[in-house]
Amino acid sequence: VSGEHPVDVIVVGSGVVGLSIARELGRAGITTSCIGPGHDGDGAASAAAGAMLGALGEVTAGAAGEPERDELLLRLAAAAAYPGFVDELEDETGRTVARGSGTVVVANLVNEQDRANLRAISATAHEHGVRVEDVDPDEVAGLNPARGYEAVGACHLPDEGWVDTSELLVALAYAVRTGERTDLERATVSGIRTDGGRVVGVELADGTVRGASTVVLAAGVAVQELLDGIGEPVGPLPGLLPGKGVSIRVRAPELAVPHVIRTPNRDFACGTHVVPRGDGSTYIGATNRVSATPGAGPGITPGELHSLLNSAIHEINTGFRTAEYLTSCFGLRPLTTDHHPLVGATAVPGLFVATGTYRNGVLLAPELARVVTEELTGRAPHNPFRPDAPFRRGRVRREEMLDAVDAGMRDLVSFLVEPGGHLPYNRHRELRTFLQALGRGAACGGDTAEFRRMRELLERYPIAEMVPQVFYEITTDRRPA
Ligand SMILES: Cc1cc2nc3c(=O)[nH]c(=O)nc-3n(C[C@H](O)[C@H](O)[C@H](O)COP(=O)(O)OP(=O)(O)OC[C@H]3O[C@@H](n4cnc5c(N)ncnc54)[C@H](O)[C@@H]3O)c2cc1C
């Protein structure tokens, strides 16, 4: 391949991950070109993030496997290193990047999981020696929920921070564009070039090529398409799905507080959260629609804006109702099919991936950059999320599928009764248990006690009335997960 300016490394993608990697490689003395259409195009996840630096706020009750623990440790390491990362970036570029520390997590009765997640956050903070304190929700500055949505518990994580992503991206892009060993090219990569099975460069959408002996795919959810087009065995990699998230910005100086206020993770998303911005505005996030669910296509739906605003106004601060509306934005979070980040060398010599950051890419970007840089400079970093990590082999075990069904059905029911709705009595728990039993049966080919019982009843009494019979048998026999 005859590239115009052959470099050591090409980083594909100019979101927070690609830019952080290119900058770090340059600092390590590796000539690097970062290629991407810009960090703020439609669908770029980085531009849609607030962003919380949510090491502990992202803890979810019951997620206790080894990869979950490794990911927590990665988030904690990233959070501890973040102030230094931003300080250096500011020194290097002469630009300011607004950030701060302090996150208040509030639990209310809208979502049953809130209190369990709040307890898990506090317990995990204690376990890892991170400062946490229970606070009276009435004393939290900026928290003024509507009647019926009052918080029933809150904890303050004084060291859990936030960063203004728009200022961060501008500073990172500047650092890469002006770095001694780095450059930033505004272009789209249409394919990866290989020769004799190893990477030799990339082809751009206009047909020109750029040569490099190493290519790092850091194009967020678009990494999947680039991998699919290679035509070489890239190894058994997890798939990538888009988790579309919508966020908005409002101006309400009287409501602005210098810390994050968030609910815990809930209903497939990272809760409702408000994050300060450097220009005095307030960021409100975020929804999550994965893959082919209704509304997951490009663009922002009225339903997404409604659920975001409904939650922020009722659960965080009724004052947002009269704030000045500024902008809305959507981004596609890169979600791997095993739920964990994906970083390191693939089976194609010279080809690396760095993605799968899902809800935490702004926080994790400097850590991914460190891992890639250490690998490319011959050090062997501790990297539990490399493509051939042991936990990735032989996945989709029965237990994992059943766990996914249980959590998915729980969140589905909870999600369906939002916003503001609820089923009478204990109906949502019964429905959840019923759907979990059906989902578990379906996931393992119908070979569960509930499925056998259902077949037995329907064979004997092939009438619709048998469905409630099964429903009550299942929901009274089993405790909901
Ligand atoms: C609403 C929302 C809220 C979030 N909140 C937080 C938060 O509070 N904290 C946090 O840490 N994370 C948060 N995240 C997650 C975080 O934003 C992502 O994990 C992270 O931004 C992923 O970064 P990325 O660089 O991999 O992807 P992206 O930002 O999507 O960047 C990928 C880049 O690659 C480019 N590209 C695509 N195809 C090509 C191609 N063929 N050639 C060249 N370039 C290409 C795109 O144009 C884009 O610029 C949030 C995400 C969303 C959507």
GROMACS .gro file of C-alpha atoms in nm, residues 39-277:
model
  239
   39HIS     CA    1  -1.622   1.376   1.712
   40ASP     CA    2  -1.961   1.544   1.696
   41GLY     CA    3  -2.134   1.382   1.398
   42ASP     CA    4  -2.483   1.235   1.427
   43GLY     CA    5  -2.476   0.927   1.643
   44ALA     CA    6  -2.129   0.976   1.793
   45ALA     CA    7  -2.163   0.850   2.148
   46SER     CA    8  -1.898   1.077   2.296
   47ALA     CA    9  -2.075   1.398   2.197
   48ALA     CA   10  -2.403   1.280   2.353
   49ALA     CA   11  -2.247   1.201   2.692
   50GLY     CA   12  -2.250   1.440   2.991
   51ALA     CA   13  -2.038   1.297   3.136
   52MET     CA   14  -2.041   1.126   3.471
   53LEU     CA   15  -1.718   0.957   3.570
   54GLY     CA   16  -1.927   0.683   3.723
   55ALA     CA   17  -1.701   0.428   3.886
   56LEU     CA   18  -1.938   0.341   4.172
   57GLY     CA   19  -2.259   0.502   4.053
   58GLU     CA   20  -2.263   0.236   3.782
   59VAL     CA   21  -2.266  -0.052   4.029
   60THR     CA   22  -2.572  -0.273   3.986
   61ALA     CA   23  -2.692  -0.515   4.253
   62GLY     CA   24  -2.643  -0.879   4.164
   63ALA     CA   25  -2.378  -0.820   3.895
   64ALA     CA   26  -2.105  -1.007   4.082
   65GLY     CA   27  -1.911  -1.224   3.837
   66GLU     CA   28  -1.538  -1.199   3.776
   67PRO     CA   29  -1.562  -0.983   3.461
   68GLU     CA   30  -1.798  -0.745   3.646
   69ARG     CA   31  -1.542  -0.718   3.924
   70ASP     CA   32  -1.260  -0.659   3.676
   71GLU     CA   33  -1.465  -0.390   3.509
   72LEU     CA   34  -1.532  -0.223   3.843
   73LEU     CA   35  -1.157  -0.223   3.914
   74LEU     CA   36  -1.094  -0.071   3.571
   75ARG     CA   37  -1.350   0.202   3.641
   76LEU     CA   38  -1.199   0.273   3.982
   77ALA     CA   39  -0.850   0.296   3.831
   78ALA     CA   40  -0.983   0.525   3.558
   79ALA     CA   41  -1.159   0.748   3.810
   80ALA     CA   42  -0.847   0.778   4.025
   81ALA     CA   43  -0.632   0.872   3.724
   82TYR     CA   44  -0.885   1.113   3.566
   83PRO     CA   45  -0.788   1.437   3.741
   84GLY     CA   46  -0.425   1.385   3.634
   85PHE     CA   47  -0.534   1.304   3.278
   86VAL     CA   48  -0.735   1.627   3.249
   87ASP     CA   49  -0.464   1.836   3.422
   88GLU     CA   50  -0.204   1.718   3.170
   89LEU     CA   51  -0.439   1.775   2.878
   90GLU     CA   52  -0.505   2.130   2.993
   91ASP     CA   53  -0.131   2.200   3.034
   92GLU     CA   54  -0.056   2.053   2.694
   93THR     CA   55  -0.326   2.243   2.505
   94GLY     CA   56  -0.373   2.560   2.707
   95ARG     CA   57  -0.747   2.488   2.707
   96THR     CA   58  -0.976   2.448   3.003
   97VAL     CA   59  -1.186   2.141   3.051
   98ALA     CA   60  -1.456   2.193   3.313
   99ARG     CA   61  -1.480   1.911   3.565
  100GLY     CA   62  -1.566   1.861   3.925
  101SER     CA   63  -1.622   1.601   4.187
  102GLY     CA   64  -1.922   1.489   4.385
  103THR     CA   65  -2.206   1.259   4.288
  104VAL     CA   66  -2.530   1.209   4.477
  105VAL     CA   67  -2.718   0.888   4.397
  106VAL     CA   68  -3.086   0.895   4.489
  107ALA     CA   69  -3.329   0.608   4.514
  108ASN     CA   70  -3.705   0.647   4.499
  109LEU     CA   71  -4.005   0.419   4.474
  110VAL     CA   72  -4.054   0.462   4.099
  111ASN     CA   73  -3.822   0.170   4.043
  112GLU     CA   74  -3.796  -0.131   4.271
  113GLN     CA   75  -3.430  -0.180   4.188
  114ASP     CA   76  -3.327   0.164   4.312
  115ARG     CA   77  -3.287   0.075   4.677
  116ALA     CA   78  -3.107  -0.251   4.607
  117ASN     CA   79  -2.868  -0.069   4.374
  118LEU     CA   80  -2.813   0.211   4.625
  119ARG     CA   81  -2.720  -0.044   4.892
  120ALA     CA   82  -2.487  -0.219   4.646
  121ILE     CA   83  -2.317   0.113   4.564
  122SER     CA   84  -2.257   0.193   4.933
  123ALA     CA   85  -2.133  -0.158   5.011
  124THR     CA   86  -1.896  -0.156   4.714
  125ALA     CA   87  -1.761   0.186   4.809
  126HIS     CA   88  -1.688   0.061   5.162
  127GLU     CA   89  -1.528  -0.254   5.027
  128HIS     CA   90  -1.290  -0.052   4.809
  129GLY     CA   91  -1.215   0.220   5.060
  130VAL     CA   92  -1.388   0.492   4.858
  131ARG     CA   93  -1.554   0.770   5.056
  132VAL     CA   94  -1.933   0.740   5.074
  133GLU     CA   95  -2.190   0.882   5.312
  134ASP     CA   96  -2.563   0.840   5.351
  135VAL     CA   97  -2.735   1.175   5.317
  136ASP     CA   98  -3.081   1.304   5.387
  137PRO     CA   99  -3.245   1.353   5.045
  138ASP     CA  100  -3.407   1.672   5.177
  139GLU     CA  101  -3.060   1.820   5.224
  140VAL     CA  102  -2.933   1.753   4.869
  141ALA     CA  103  -2.882   2.078   4.679
  142GLY     CA  104  -3.057   2.060   4.342
  143LEU     CA  105  -3.290   1.775   4.438
  144ASN     CA  106  -3.652   1.885   4.442
  145PRO     CA  107  -3.873   1.601   4.320
  146ALA     CA  108  -4.246   1.616   4.260
  147ARG     CA  109  -4.489   1.488   4.518
  148GLY     CA  110  -4.507   1.110   4.501
  149TYR     CA  111  -4.155   1.086   4.356
  150GLU     CA  112  -3.965   1.174   4.674
  151ALA     CA  113  -3.632   1.003   4.726
  152VAL     CA  114  -3.635   0.737   4.996
  153GLY     CA  115  -3.258   0.715   5.023
  154ALA     CA  116  -2.948   0.891   4.896
  155CYS     CA  117  -2.573   0.854   4.917
  156HIS     CA  118  -2.299   1.103   4.845
  157LEU     CA  119  -1.979   0.998   4.673
  158PRO     CA  120  -1.760   1.306   4.722
  159ASP     CA  121  -1.480   1.175   4.497
  160GLU     CA  122  -1.695   1.054   4.208
  161GLY     CA  123  -1.659   1.319   3.940
  162TRP     CA  124  -1.782   1.455   3.613
  163VAL     CA  125  -1.628   1.619   3.310
  164ASP     CA  126  -1.769   1.850   3.043
  165THR     CA  127  -1.744   1.621   2.741
  166SER     CA  128  -1.772   1.894   2.479
  167GLU     CA  129  -1.469   2.075   2.625
  168LEU     CA  130  -1.284   1.746   2.669
  169LEU     CA  131  -1.336   1.647   2.305
  170VAL     CA  132  -1.223   1.985   2.177
  171ALA     CA  133  -0.906   1.968   2.389
  172LEU     CA  134  -0.832   1.608   2.286
  173ALA     CA  135  -0.883   1.687   1.916
  174TYR     CA  136  -0.654   1.990   1.952
  175ALA     CA  137  -0.389   1.778   2.125
  176VAL     CA  138  -0.395   1.518   1.847
  177ARG     CA  139  -0.402   1.775   1.567
  178THR     CA  140  -0.107   1.969   1.706
  179GLY     CA  141   0.090   1.684   1.863
  180GLU     CA  142   0.450   1.639   1.750
  181ARG     CA  143   0.390   1.279   1.642
  182THR     CA  144   0.018   1.281   1.577
  183ASP     CA  145  -0.222   1.417   1.320
  184LEU     CA  146  -0.598   1.421   1.284
  185GLU     CA  147  -0.748   1.358   0.942
  186ARG     CA  148  -1.113   1.437   0.878
  187ALA     CA  149  -1.219   1.138   0.669
  188THR     CA  150  -1.415   0.815   0.681
  189VAL     CA  151  -1.244   0.479   0.656
  190SER     CA  152  -1.423   0.244   0.417
  191GLY     CA  153  -1.207  -0.064   0.472
  192ILE     CA  154  -0.896  -0.217   0.625
  193ARG     CA  155  -0.615  -0.318   0.386
  194THR     CA  156  -0.429  -0.644   0.445
  195ASP     CA  157  -0.145  -0.814   0.261
  196GLY     CA  158  -0.053  -1.175   0.323
  197GLY     CA  159  -0.292  -1.180   0.617
  198ARG     CA  160  -0.147  -0.880   0.801
  199VAL     CA  161  -0.259  -0.522   0.820
  200VAL     CA  162  -0.093  -0.271   0.588
  201GLY     CA  163  -0.325   0.028   0.612
  202VAL     CA  164  -0.675   0.157   0.548
  203GLU     CA  165  -0.879   0.275   0.253
  204LEU     CA  166  -1.073   0.599   0.280
  205ALA     CA  167  -1.421   0.664   0.145
  206ASP     CA  168  -1.275   0.867  -0.145
  207GLY     CA  169  -1.067   0.565  -0.252
  208THR     CA  170  -0.730   0.689  -0.132
  209VAL     CA  171  -0.525   0.471   0.098
  210ARG     CA  172  -0.317   0.535   0.407
  211GLY     CA  173  -0.040   0.296   0.501
  212ALA     CA  174   0.047   0.177   0.851
  213SER     CA  175   0.170  -0.146   1.003
  214THR     CA  176  -0.081  -0.121   1.286
  215VAL     CA  177  -0.446  -0.018   1.278
  216VAL     CA  178  -0.652   0.039   1.591
  217LEU     CA  179  -1.027   0.022   1.536
  218ALA     CA  180  -1.179   0.274   1.778
  219ALA     CA  181  -1.482   0.382   1.576
  220GLY     CA  182  -1.739   0.298   1.841
  221VAL     CA  183  -2.026   0.087   1.717
  222ALA     CA  184  -1.898   0.119   1.356
  223VAL     CA  185  -1.613  -0.118   1.448
  224GLN     CA  186  -1.849  -0.406   1.370
  225GLU     CA  187  -1.893  -0.305   1.007
  226LEU     CA  188  -1.519  -0.251   0.963
  227LEU     CA  189  -1.445  -0.596   1.111
  228ASP     CA  190  -1.710  -0.757   0.891
  229GLY     CA  191  -1.547  -0.614   0.580
  230ILE     CA  192  -1.196  -0.742   0.645
  231GLY     CA  193  -1.226  -1.088   0.491
  232GLU     CA  194  -0.963  -1.232   0.727
  233PRO     CA  195  -1.040  -1.436   1.039
  234VAL     CA  196  -1.033  -1.174   1.313
  235GLY     CA  197  -1.081  -1.433   1.587
  236PRO     CA  198  -1.387  -1.515   1.791
  237LEU     CA  199  -1.491  -1.162   1.888
  238PRO     CA  200  -1.815  -1.067   2.060
  239GLY     CA  201  -2.061  -0.878   1.840
  240LEU     CA  202  -2.127  -0.506   1.877
  241LEU     CA  203  -2.472  -0.353   1.913
  242PRO     CA  204  -2.576   0.014   1.923
  243GLY     CA  205  -2.732   0.132   2.249
  244LYS     CA  206  -2.892   0.458   2.139
  245GLY     CA  207  -2.895   0.723   2.408
  246VAL     CA  208  -3.065   1.063   2.406
  247SER     CA  209  -2.962   1.357   2.619
  248ILE     CA  210  -3.061   1.721   2.639
  249ARG     CA  211  -2.917   2.045   2.771
  250VAL     CA  212  -3.111   2.315   2.949
  251ARG     CA  213  -3.021   2.646   3.106
  252ALA     CA  214  -3.152   2.704   3.454
  253PRO     CA  215  -2.898   2.905   3.654
  254GLU     CA  216  -3.109   2.893   3.969
  255LEU     CA  217  -3.102   2.510   3.961
  256ALA     CA  218  -2.736   2.463   3.868
  257VAL     CA  219  -2.535   2.268   4.125
  258PRO     CA  220  -2.167   2.176   4.108
  259HIS     CA  221  -2.224   1.802   4.144
  260VAL     CA  222  -2.395   1.514   3.966
  261ILE     CA  223  -2.736   1.396   4.081
  262ARG     CA  224  -2.841   1.059   3.947
  263THR     CA  225  -3.069   0.766   4.004
  264PRO     CA  226  -2.898   0.425   4.001
  265ASN     CA  227  -2.885   0.211   3.685
  266ARG     CA  228  -3.233   0.097   3.596
  267ASP     CA  229  -3.438  -0.045   3.311
  268PHE     CA  230  -3.149  -0.113   3.073
  269ALA     CA  231  -3.009   0.241   3.115
  270CYS     CA  232  -2.782   0.444   3.339
  271GLY     CA  233  -3.065   0.607   3.530
  272THR     CA  234  -3.167   0.970   3.505
  273HIS     CA  235  -2.881   1.207   3.575
  274VAL     CA  236  -2.798   1.574   3.568
  275VAL     CA  237  -2.441   1.687   3.512
  276PRO     CA  238  -2.303   2.042   3.532
  277ARG     CA  239  -2.150   2.197   3.220
   0.00000   0.00000   0.00000
